[in-house]
Tab-separated table of C-alpha atoms in Angstrom:
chain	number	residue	atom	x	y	z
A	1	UNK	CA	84.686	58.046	17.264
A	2	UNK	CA	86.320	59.499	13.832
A	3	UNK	CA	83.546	59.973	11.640
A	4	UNK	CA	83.504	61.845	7.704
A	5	UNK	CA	80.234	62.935	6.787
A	6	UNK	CA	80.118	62.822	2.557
A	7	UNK	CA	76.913	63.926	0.688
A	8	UNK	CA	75.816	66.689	-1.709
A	9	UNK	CA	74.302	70.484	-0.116
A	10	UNK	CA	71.237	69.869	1.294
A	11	UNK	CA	71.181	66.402	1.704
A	12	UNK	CA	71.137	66.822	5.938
A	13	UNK	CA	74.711	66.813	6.822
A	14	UNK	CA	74.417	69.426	9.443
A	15	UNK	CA	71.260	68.051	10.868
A	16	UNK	CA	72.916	64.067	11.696
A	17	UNK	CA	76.372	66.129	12.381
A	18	UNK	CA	74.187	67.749	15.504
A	19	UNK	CA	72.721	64.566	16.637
A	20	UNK	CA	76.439	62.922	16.339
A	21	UNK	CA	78.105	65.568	18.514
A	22	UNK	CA	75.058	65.211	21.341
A	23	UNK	CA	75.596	62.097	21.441
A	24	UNK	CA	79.131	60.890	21.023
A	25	UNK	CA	80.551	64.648	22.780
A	26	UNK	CA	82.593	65.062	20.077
A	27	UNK	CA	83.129	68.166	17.798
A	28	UNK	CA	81.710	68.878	14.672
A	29	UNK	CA	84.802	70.186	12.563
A	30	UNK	CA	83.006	72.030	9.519
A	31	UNK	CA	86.039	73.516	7.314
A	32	UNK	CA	84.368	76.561	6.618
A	33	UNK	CA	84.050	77.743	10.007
A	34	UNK	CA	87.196	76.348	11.078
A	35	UNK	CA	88.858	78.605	8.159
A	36	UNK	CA	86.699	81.338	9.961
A	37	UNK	CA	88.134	80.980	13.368
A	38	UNK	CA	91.742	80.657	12.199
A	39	UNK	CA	91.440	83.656	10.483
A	40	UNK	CA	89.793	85.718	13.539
A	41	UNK	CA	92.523	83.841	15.576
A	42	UNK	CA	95.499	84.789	13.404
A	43	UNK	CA	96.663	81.592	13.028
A	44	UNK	CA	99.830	81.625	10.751
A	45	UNK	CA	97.448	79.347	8.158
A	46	UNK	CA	94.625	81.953	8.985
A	47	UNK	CA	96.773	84.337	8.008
A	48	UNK	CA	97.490	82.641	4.287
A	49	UNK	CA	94.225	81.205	3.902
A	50	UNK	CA	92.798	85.139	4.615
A	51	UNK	CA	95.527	86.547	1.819
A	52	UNK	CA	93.625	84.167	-0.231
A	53	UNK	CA	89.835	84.657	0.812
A	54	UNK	CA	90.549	88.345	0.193
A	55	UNK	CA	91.788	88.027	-3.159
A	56	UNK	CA	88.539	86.006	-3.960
A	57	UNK	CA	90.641	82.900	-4.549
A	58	UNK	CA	89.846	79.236	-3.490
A	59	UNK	CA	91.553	77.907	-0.135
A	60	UNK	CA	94.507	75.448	-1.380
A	61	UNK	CA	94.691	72.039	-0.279
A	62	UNK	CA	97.840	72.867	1.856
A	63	UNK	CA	96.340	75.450	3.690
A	64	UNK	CA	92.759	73.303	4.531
A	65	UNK	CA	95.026	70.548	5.605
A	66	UNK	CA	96.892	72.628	7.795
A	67	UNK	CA	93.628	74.021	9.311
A	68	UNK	CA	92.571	70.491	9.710
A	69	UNK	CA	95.792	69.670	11.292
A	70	UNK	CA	95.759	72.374	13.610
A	71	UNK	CA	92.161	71.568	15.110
A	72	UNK	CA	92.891	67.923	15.078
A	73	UNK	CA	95.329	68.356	17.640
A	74	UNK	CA	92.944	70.479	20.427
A	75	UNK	CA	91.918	68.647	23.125
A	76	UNK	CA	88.147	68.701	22.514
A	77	UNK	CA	89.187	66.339	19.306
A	78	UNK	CA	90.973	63.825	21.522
A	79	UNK	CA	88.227	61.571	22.042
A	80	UNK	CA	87.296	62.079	18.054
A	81	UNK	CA	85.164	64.229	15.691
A	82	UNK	CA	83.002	64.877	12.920
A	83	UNK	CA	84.331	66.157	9.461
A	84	UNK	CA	82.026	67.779	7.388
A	85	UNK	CA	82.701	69.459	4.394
A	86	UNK	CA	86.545	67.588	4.538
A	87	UNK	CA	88.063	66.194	2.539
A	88	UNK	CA	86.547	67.520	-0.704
A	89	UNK	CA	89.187	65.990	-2.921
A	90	UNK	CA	91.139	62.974	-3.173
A	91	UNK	CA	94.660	64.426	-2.644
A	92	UNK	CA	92.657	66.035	0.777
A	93	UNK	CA	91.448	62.543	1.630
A	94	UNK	CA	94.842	60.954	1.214
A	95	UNK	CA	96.362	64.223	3.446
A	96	UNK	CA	94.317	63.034	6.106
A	97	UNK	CA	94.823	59.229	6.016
A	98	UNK	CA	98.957	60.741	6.223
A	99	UNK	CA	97.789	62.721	9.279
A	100	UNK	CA	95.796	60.285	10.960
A	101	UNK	CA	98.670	57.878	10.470
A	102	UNK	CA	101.306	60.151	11.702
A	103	UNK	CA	99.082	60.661	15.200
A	104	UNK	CA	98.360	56.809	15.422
A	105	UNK	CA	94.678	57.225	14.598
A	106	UNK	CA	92.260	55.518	12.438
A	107	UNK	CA	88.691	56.448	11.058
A	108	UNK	CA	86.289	54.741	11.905
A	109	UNK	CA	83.711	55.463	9.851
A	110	UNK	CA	82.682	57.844	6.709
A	111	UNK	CA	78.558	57.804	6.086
A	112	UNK	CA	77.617	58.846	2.985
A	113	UNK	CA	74.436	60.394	2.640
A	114	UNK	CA	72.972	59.379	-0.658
A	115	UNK	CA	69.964	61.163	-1.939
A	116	UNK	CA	67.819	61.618	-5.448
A	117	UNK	CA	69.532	64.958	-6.456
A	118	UNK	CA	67.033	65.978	-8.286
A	119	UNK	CA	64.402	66.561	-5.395
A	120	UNK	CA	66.905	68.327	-3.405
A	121	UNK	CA	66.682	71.874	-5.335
A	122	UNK	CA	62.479	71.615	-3.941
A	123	UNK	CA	63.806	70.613	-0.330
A	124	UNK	CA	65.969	73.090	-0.651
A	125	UNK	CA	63.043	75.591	-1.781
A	126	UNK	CA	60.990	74.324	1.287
A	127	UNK	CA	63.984	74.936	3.426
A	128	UNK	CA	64.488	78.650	2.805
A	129	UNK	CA	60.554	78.940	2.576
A	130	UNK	CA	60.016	77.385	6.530
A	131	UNK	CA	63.043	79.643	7.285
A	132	UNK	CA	60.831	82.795	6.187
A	133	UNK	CA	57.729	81.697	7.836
A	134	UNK	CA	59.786	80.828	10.975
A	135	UNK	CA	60.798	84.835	10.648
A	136	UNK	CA	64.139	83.019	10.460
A	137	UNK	CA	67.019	84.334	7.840
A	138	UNK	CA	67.658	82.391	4.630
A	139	UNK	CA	71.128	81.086	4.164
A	140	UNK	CA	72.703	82.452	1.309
A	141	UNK	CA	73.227	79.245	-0.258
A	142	UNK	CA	69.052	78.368	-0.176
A	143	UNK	CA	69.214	80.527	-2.857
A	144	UNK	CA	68.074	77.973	-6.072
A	145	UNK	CA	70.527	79.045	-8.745
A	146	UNK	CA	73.474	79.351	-6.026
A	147	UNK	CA	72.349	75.549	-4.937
A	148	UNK	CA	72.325	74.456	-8.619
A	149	UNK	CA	76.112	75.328	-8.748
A	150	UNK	CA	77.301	74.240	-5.304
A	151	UNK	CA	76.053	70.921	-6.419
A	152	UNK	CA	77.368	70.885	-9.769
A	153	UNK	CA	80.831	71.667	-7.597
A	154	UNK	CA	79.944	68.782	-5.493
A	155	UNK	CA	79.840	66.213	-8.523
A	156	UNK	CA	82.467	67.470	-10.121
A	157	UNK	CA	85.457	67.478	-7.425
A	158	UNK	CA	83.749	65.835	-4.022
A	159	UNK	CA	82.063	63.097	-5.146
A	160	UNK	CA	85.748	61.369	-6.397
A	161	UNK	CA	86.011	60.723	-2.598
A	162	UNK	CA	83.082	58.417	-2.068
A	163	UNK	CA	85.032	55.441	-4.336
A	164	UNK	CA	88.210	56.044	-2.326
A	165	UNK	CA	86.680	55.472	0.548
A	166	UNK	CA	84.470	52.311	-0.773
A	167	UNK	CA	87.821	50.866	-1.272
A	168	UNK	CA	89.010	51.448	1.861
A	169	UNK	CA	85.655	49.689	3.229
A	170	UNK	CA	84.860	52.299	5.551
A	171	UNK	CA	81.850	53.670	3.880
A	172	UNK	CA	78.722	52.978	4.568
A	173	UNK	CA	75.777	54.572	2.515
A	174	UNK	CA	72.389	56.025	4.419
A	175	UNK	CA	69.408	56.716	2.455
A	176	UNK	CA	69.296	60.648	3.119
A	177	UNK	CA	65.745	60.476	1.656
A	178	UNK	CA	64.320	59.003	4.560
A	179	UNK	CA	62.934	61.512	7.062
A	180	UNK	CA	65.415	63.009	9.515
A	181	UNK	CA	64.609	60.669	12.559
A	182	UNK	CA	65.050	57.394	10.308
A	183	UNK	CA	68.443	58.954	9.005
A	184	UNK	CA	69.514	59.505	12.411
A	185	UNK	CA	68.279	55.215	12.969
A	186	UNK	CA	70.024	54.144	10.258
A	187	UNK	CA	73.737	55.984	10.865
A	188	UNK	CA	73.082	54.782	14.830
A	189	UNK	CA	72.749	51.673	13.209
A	190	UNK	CA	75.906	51.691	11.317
A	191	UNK	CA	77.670	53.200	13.915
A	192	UNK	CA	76.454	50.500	16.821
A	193	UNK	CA	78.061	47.786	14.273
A	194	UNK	CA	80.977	48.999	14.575
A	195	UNK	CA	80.918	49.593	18.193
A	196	UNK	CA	80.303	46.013	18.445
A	197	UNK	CA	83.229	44.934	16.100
A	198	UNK	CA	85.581	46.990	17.955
């Protein structure tokens, strides 16, 4: 199973992404800590990608790709994966239908999760509140103004990919505004289709 995971911070990516991996035993492939773990490694793209990080500059496509390309190939990704956070732009998303292609592989899905933006800067208040009262740490990005910009980013240069992969007809769109456990239904759902097409 080759899933994409699209949808705007805070709309429960991570969350579905968890239940996917249990139950498919597949990896979740999140770029940011992939870009993490080829740094540590020393990867030659770790190695660029860090030259960038440190100058405060953005990751290039070329070098997520690569990073992509890399962890693709590890064994643990044989029998598929989750992408999260990839592709983030359309020349990204047409990288990956090149790599897929050039390893004989296909998606098989990419589940949007579509949700009133407006109400996620309170769920995202809620989030870092629970976190507190759990005597948990907040993430960084819970932080209200830093969540007002990530999705501003989000519409601006991730959202291109949800048409491009309408075309394609392998979206399908959940309702991320259900509550987690009828999310989780719903993308079974989806998924179970297609497990019956196949």
């Amino acid at each position: 199973m080759r899933l994409i995971l699209v949808g705007p911070p805070g709309a429960g990516k991570g969350t579905q992404a968890a239940h996917l991996v249990a139950k498919y035993e597949i990896p979740q492939l999140s770029t940011g800590d992939m870009l993490r773990a080829a740094v540590a490694a020393k990867t030659p793209v770790g190695l660029k990608a860090k030259e960038v990080m440190d100058a405060g500059g953005l990751v290039s496509d070329e070098i997520v790709v690569g990073i992509i390309r890399d962890r693709i190939a590890e064994e643990d990704a044989k029998n598929g994966f989750i992408l999260d956070g990839f592709p983030r732009t359309l020349a990204q998303a047409e990288a990956l239908d090149e790599m897929l292609e050039a390893n004989s592989l296909k998606l098989n899905a990419v589940l949007e999760l579509r949700v009133d933006q407006s109400k996620l800067v309170d769920r995202i208040i809620k989030r870092a509140a629970d976190a507190q009262a759990a005597g948990q740490p907040v993430r960084k990005d819970d932080d209200p103004e830093v969540f007002k910009q990530r999705l501003e980013a989000y519409n601006r240069d991730t959202a291109v990919v949800v048409p491009y992969y309408e075309k394609t007809g392998l979206l399908s769109v959940i309702d991320g505004m259900q509550s987690i456990d009828e999310v989780t239904a719903s993308i079974d759902s989806v998924l179970q289709g297609l497990d019956e097409k196949v």
